[in-house]
Coordinates of C-alpha atoms in Angstrom, one line a residue:
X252 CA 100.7 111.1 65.2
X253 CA 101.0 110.6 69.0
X254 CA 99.1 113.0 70.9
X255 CA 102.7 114.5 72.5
X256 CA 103.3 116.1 68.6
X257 CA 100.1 117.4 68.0
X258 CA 100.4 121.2 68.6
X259 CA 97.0 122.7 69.3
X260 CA 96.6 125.8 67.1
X261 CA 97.0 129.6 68.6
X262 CA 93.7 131.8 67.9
X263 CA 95.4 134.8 66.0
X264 CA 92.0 136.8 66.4
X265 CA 92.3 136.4 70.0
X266 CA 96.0 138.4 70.1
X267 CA 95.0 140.5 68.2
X268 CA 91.9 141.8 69.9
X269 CA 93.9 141.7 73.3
X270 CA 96.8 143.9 71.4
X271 CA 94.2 146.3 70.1
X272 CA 92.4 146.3 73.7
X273 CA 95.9 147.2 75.2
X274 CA 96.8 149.6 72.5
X275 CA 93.6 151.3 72.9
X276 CA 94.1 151.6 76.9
X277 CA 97.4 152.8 76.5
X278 CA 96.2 156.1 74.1
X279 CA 93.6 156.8 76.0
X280 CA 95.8 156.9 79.6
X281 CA 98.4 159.3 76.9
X282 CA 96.0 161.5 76.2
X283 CA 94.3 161.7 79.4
X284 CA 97.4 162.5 81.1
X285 CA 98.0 165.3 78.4
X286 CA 95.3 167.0 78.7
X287 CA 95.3 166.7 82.8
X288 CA 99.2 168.4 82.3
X289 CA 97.8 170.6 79.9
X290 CA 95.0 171.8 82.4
X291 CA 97.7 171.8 85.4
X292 CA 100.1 173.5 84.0
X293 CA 98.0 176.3 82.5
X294 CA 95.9 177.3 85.8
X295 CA 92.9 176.2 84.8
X296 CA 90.3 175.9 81.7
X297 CA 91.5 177.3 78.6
X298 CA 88.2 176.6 76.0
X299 CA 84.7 176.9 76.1
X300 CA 82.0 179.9 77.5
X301 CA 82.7 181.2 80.7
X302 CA 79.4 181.0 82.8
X303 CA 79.2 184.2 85.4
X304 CA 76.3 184.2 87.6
X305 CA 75.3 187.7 89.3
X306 CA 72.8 188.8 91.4
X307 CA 69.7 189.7 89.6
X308 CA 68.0 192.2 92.2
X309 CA 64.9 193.8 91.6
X310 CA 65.2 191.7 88.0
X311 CA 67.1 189.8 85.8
X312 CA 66.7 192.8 83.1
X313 CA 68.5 194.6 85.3
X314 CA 71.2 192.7 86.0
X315 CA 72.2 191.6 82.8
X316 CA 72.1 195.3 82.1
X317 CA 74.5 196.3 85.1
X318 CA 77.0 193.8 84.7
X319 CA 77.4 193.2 80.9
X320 CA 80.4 195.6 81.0
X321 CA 81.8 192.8 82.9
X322 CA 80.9 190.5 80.6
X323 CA 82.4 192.1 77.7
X324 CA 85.7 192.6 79.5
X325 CA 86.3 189.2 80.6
X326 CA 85.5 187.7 77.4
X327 CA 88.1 190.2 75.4
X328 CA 90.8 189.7 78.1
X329 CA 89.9 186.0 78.4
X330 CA 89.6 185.6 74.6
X331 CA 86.9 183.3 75.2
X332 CA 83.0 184.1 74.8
X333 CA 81.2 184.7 78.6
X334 CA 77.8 184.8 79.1
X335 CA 75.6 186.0 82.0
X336 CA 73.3 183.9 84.6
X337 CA 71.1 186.0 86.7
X338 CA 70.6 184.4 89.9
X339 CA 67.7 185.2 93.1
X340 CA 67.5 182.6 95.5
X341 CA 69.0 179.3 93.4
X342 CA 72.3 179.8 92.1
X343 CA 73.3 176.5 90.3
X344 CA 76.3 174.1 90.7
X345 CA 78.9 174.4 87.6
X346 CA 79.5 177.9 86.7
X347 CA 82.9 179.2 86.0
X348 CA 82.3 182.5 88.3
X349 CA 80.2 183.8 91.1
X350 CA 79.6 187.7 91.6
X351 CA 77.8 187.3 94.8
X352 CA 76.8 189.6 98.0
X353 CA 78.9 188.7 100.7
X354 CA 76.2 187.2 103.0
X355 CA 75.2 184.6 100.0
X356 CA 78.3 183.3 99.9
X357 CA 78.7 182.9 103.4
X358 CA 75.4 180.7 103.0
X359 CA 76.5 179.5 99.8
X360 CA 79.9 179.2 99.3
X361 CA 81.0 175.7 100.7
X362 CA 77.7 173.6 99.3
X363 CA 79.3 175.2 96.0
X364 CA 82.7 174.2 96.3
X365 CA 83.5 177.8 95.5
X366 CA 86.4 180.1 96.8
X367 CA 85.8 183.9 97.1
X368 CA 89.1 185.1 95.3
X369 CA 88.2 188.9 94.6
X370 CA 86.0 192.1 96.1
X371 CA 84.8 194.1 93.8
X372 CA 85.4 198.0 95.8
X373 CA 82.4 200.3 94.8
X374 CA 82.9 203.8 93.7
X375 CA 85.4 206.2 95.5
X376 CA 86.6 203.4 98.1
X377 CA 88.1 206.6 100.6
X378 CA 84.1 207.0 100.7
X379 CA 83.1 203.7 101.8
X380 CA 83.2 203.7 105.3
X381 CA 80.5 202.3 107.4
X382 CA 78.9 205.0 109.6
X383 CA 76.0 205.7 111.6
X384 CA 74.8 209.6 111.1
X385 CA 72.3 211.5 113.1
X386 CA 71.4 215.2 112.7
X387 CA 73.5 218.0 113.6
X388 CA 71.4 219.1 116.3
X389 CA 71.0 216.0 118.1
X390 CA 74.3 214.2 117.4
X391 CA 74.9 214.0 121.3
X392 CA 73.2 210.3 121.9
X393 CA 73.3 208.0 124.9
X394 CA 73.5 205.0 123.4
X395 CA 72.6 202.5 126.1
X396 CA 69.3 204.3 125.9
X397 CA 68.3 204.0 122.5
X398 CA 65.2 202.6 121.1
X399 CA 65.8 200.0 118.7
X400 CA 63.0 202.1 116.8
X401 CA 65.2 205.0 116.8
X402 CA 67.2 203.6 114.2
X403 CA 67.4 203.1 110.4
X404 CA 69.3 200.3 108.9
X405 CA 69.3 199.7 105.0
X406 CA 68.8 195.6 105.2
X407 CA 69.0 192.7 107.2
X408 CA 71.8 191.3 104.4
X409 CA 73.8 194.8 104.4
X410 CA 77.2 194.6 106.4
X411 CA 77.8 198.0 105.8
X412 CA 74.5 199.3 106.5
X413 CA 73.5 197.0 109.1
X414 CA 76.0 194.4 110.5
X415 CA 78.7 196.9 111.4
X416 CA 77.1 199.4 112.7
X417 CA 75.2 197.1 115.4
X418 CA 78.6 195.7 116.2
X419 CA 79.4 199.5 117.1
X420 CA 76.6 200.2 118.3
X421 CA 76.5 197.2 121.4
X422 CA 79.8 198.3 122.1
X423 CA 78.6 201.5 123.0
X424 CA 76.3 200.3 125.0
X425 CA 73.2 200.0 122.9
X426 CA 71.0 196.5 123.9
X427 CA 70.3 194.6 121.4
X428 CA 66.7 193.6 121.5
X429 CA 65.1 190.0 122.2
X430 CA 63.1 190.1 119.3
X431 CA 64.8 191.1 116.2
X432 CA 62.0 191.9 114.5
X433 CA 61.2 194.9 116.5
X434 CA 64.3 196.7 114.0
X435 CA 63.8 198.9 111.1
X436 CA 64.9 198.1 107.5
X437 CA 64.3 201.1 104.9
X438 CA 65.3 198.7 102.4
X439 CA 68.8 198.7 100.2
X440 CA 67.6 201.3 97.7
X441 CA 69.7 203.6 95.8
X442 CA 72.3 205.6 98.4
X443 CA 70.6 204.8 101.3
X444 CA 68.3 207.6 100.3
X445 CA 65.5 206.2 102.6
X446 CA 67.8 205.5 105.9
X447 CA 69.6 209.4 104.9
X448 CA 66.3 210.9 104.5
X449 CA 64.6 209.0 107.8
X450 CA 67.1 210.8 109.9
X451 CA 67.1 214.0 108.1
X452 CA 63.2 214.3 108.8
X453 CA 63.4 213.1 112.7
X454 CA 62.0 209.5 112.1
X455 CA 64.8 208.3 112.6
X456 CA 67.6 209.7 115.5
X457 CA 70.5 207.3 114.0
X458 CA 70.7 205.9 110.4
X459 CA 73.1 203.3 109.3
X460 CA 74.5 203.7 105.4
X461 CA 77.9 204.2 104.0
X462 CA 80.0 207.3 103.8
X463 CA 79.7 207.3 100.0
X464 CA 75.3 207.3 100.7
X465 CA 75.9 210.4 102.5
X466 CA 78.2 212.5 100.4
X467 CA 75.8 212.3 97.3
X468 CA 72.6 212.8 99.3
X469 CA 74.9 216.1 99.9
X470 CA 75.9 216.5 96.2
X471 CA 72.9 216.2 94.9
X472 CA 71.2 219.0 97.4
X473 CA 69.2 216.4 99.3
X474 CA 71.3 216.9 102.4
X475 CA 73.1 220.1 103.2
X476 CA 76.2 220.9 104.7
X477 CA 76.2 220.6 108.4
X478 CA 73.0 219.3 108.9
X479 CA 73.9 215.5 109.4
X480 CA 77.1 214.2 111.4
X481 CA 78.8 211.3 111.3
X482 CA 78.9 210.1 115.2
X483 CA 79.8 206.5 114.4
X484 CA 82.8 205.3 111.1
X485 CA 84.1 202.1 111.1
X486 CA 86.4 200.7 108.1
X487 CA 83.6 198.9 105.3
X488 CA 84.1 194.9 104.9
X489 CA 83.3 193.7 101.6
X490 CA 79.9 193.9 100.0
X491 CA 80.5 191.8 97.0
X492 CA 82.7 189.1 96.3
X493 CA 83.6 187.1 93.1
X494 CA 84.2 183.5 93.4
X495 CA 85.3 180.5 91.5
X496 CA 85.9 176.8 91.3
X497 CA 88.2 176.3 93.8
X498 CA 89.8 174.0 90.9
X499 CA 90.3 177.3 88.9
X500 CA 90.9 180.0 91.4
X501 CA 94.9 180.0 90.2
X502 CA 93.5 180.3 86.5
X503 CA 90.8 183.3 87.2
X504 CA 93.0 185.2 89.2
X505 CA 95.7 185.6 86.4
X506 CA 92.6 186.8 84.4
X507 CA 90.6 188.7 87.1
X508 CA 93.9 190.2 87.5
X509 CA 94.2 192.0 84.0
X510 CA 90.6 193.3 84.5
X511 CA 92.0 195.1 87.6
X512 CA 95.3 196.5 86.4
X513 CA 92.3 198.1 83.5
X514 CA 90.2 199.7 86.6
X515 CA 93.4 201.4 88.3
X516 CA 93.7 202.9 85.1
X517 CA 90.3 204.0 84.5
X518 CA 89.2 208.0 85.0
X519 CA 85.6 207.0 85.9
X520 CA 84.4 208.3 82.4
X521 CA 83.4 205.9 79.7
X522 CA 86.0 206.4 77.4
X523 CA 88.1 204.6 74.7
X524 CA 87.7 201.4 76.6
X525 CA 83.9 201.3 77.1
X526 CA 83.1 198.4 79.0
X527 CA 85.9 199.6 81.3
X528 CA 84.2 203.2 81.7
X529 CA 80.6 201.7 81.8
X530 CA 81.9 199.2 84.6
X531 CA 82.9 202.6 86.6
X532 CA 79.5 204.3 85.7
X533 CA 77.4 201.2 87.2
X534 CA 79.8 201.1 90.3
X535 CA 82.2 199.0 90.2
X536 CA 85.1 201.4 91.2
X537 CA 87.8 198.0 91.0
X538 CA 88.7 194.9 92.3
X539 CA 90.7 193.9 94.6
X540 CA 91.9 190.5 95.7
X541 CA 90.1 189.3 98.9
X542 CA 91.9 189.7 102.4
X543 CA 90.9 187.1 104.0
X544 CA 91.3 188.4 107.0
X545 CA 88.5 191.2 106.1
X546 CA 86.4 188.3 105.1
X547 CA 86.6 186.7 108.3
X548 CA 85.4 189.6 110.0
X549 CA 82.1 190.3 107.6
X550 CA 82.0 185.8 108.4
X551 CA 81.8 186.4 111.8
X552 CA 79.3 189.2 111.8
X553 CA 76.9 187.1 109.7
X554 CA 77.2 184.9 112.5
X555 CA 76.1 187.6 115.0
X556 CA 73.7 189.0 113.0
X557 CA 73.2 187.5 109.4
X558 CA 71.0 185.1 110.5
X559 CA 68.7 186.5 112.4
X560 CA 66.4 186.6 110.0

């Protein structure tokens, strides 16, 4: 046979591995792409636990306990389970939701790659105003003469019991010192009891809290009527925000969104709907969804003052 007629054999192994190989690529592009449209087209993650880190304050026990209401709600209205992570000074990469003070996500927020998409609006929000309060008796102040010793704030971190009111207060002529550490904290304790009761006693000729600290210091007896007065009120920015992936911010809104329309509803009791009712008892009177203008204006006031310390 001349070498023209021979016909050198074709490897049928070799197609068929190079089929298989090409089959195989094209199922796995198919099912990428449908689960990629899947995830698109439904706003975000659909399976799985829902990681929410909080703040955990004076401790973790604590937190958990304050903010499993929340927990329970997103999970029913999520129909997935949700689980809490109590955060201090770390908060880890990869959670589903952040339910952060406004000043650590300003620090936060971007190295992250999360998007603030709600506030959560504590207690009676009519009450939340940010005010300076002195007693009755001395309420006439000159401003532009005032000791920075001469006034209580609750915490370097509090914009409504700290940045606003120095905003205010350099606008009305107070000088802000050199050293910043020359300014009293009382601390972010419950109501701004310590700041209320500074100024109350004459340690203190202003104090910086919210409207809401003031009217139960007055509830409760602490304070009574008349003998504090309000000399400085300026709107509140928000204290808290809740933040997501910005990947899923379309996804946890929708959801974030039921959880609302359940807190408009709510009569501040704990009632049928106990995790709704408990989330009023521990303070969180709603949500709302962020403005960003409002956040711009607590960003720019950590700039001012947020770092100081």
């Amino acid at each position: 046979m001349k070498m023209k007629d021979k016909i050198k054999p074709f490897d049928v192994s070799i197609l068929s591995t190079y089929m298989g190989r090409s089959l195989t690529l094209v199922v796995t592009v198919a099912v990428v792409g449908i689960t990629v449209s899947a995830y698109l087209s439904s706003g975000g993650p659909q399976r799985g636990t829902i990681n929410v880190c909080v703040p955990a304050g004076t401790s973790a026990v604590s937190a958990m306990r304050k903010y499993e209401p929340l927990r329970a709600v997103l999970s029913r209205e999520t129909r997935r389970p949700a689980e809490l992570v109590a955060c201090d000074d770390t908060w880890p990469a990869g959670c589903d939701l952040y339910v952060m003070p406004v000043h650590t996500y300003l620090r936060h927020g971007e190295p992250l790659g999360i998007a603030a998409i709600y506030e959560v609006v504590s207690g009676d929000e009519k009450q939340n105003d940010a005010v300076l309060v002195a007693r009755a008796s001395d309420a006439e102040i000159d401003f532009a003469r005032l000791d920075p010793g001469e006034i209580a704030f609750a915490g370097p971190s509090s914009i409504n019991g700290f940045w606003v009111q120095m905003l205010s207060l350099s606008r009305r002529g107070f000088v802000p010192p050199e050293d910043a550490g020359v300014l009293r904290f009382e601390g972010p304790d419950p109501h701004g009891l310590r700041v209320v009761l500074g100024v109350l006693y004459g340690a203190y000729r202003l104090g910086a809290c919210t409207q809401a600290d003031l009217s139960v210091m007055t509830e409760v007896g602490v304070v009574r009527p008349g003998e504090l007065e309000i000399v400085q009120r300026d709107e509140a920015l928000p204290e808290i925000v809740v933040a997501a992936p910005q990947r899923d911010t379309d996804y946890y809104l929708s959801e974030l969104r039921k959880i609302e329309g359940l807190l408009e509803k709510a009569d501040g009791s704990v009632s049928a709907d106990a995790p709704v009712g408990l989330l009023n008892v521990y303070g969180v009177g709603g949500l709302r969804p962020l403005d960003p203008a409002r956040l711009e204006k607590a960003r720019q006031l950590f700039e001012l003052y947020g770092n100081l310390f």
